[in-house]
XYZ file of C-alpha atoms in Angstrom:
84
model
C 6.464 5.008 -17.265
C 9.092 3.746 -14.999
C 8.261 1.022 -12.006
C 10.024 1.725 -8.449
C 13.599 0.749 -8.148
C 14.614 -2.969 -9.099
C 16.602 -4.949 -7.385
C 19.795 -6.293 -9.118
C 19.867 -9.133 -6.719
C 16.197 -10.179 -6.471
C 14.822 -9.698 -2.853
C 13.330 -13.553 -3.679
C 16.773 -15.176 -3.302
C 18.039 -12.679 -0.162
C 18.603 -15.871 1.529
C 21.365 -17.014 -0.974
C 22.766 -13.434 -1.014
C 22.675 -13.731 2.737
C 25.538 -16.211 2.727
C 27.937 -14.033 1.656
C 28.941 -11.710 4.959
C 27.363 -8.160 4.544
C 26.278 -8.488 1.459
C 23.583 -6.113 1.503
C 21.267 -6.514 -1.322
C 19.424 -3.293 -0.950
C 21.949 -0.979 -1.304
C 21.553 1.834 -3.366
C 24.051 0.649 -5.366
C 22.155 -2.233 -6.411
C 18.835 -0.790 -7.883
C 18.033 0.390 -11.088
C 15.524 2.027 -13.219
C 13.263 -0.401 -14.984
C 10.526 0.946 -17.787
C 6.854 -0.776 -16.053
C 6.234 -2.028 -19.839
C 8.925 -4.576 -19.965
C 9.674 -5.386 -16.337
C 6.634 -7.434 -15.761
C 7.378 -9.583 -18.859
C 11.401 -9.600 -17.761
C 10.985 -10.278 -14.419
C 10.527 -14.051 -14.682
C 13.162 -14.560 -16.821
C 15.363 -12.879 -15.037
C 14.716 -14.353 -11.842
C 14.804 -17.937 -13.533
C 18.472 -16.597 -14.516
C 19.526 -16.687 -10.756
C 17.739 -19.395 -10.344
C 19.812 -21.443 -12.559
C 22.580 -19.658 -11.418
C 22.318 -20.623 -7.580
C 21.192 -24.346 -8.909
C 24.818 -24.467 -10.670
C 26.847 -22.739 -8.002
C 26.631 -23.622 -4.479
C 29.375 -21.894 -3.022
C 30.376 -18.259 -4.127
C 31.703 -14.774 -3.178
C 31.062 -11.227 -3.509
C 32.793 -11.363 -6.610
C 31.145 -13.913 -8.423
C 27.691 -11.987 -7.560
C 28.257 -9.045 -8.660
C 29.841 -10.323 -11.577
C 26.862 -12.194 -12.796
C 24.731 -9.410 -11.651
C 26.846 -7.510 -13.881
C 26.297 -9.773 -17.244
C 22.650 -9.992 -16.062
C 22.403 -6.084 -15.866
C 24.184 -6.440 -19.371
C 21.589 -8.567 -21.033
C 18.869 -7.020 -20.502
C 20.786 -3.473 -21.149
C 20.600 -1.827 -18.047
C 23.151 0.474 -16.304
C 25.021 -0.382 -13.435
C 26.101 1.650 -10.089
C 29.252 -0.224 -8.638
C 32.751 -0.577 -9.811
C 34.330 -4.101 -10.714
């Protein structure tokens, strides 16, 4: 069974995403399928993954989000929907 739409950029840390101008986190763009059996369990970890990210980088760009959005999405071997 498949949950609702996840967010690549986790709607707990929309603050930090807010920093960068019109960075929209809830684009279409940026959601994906996630099966409901493994995104419960994934979910922490993933978020502790930004977590640790923002900790470590306290100035970024658009760039540097999607790109570790990207490697996130990678990890846990999920398709993206936006080009480099």
């Amino acid at each position: 069974a498949w949950e609702a739409a996840h967010h690549v950029f986790p709607k707990k840390f929309e603050v930090f995403f807010a920093k960068v101008k019109d960075f929209n986190i809830h684009d279409p763009r940026f959601l994906t399928w996630w099966e409901k059996t493994s995104h419960g369990r994934k979910a922490w970890e993933y978020n502790k993954a930004w977590e640790r990210w923002f900790q470590v980088h306290r100035t970024y760009t658009e760039k540097d989000l999607l790109d570790f959005g990207r490697e996130l999405m990678l990890r846990y071997g999920k398709s993206i929907n936006w080009r480099p």
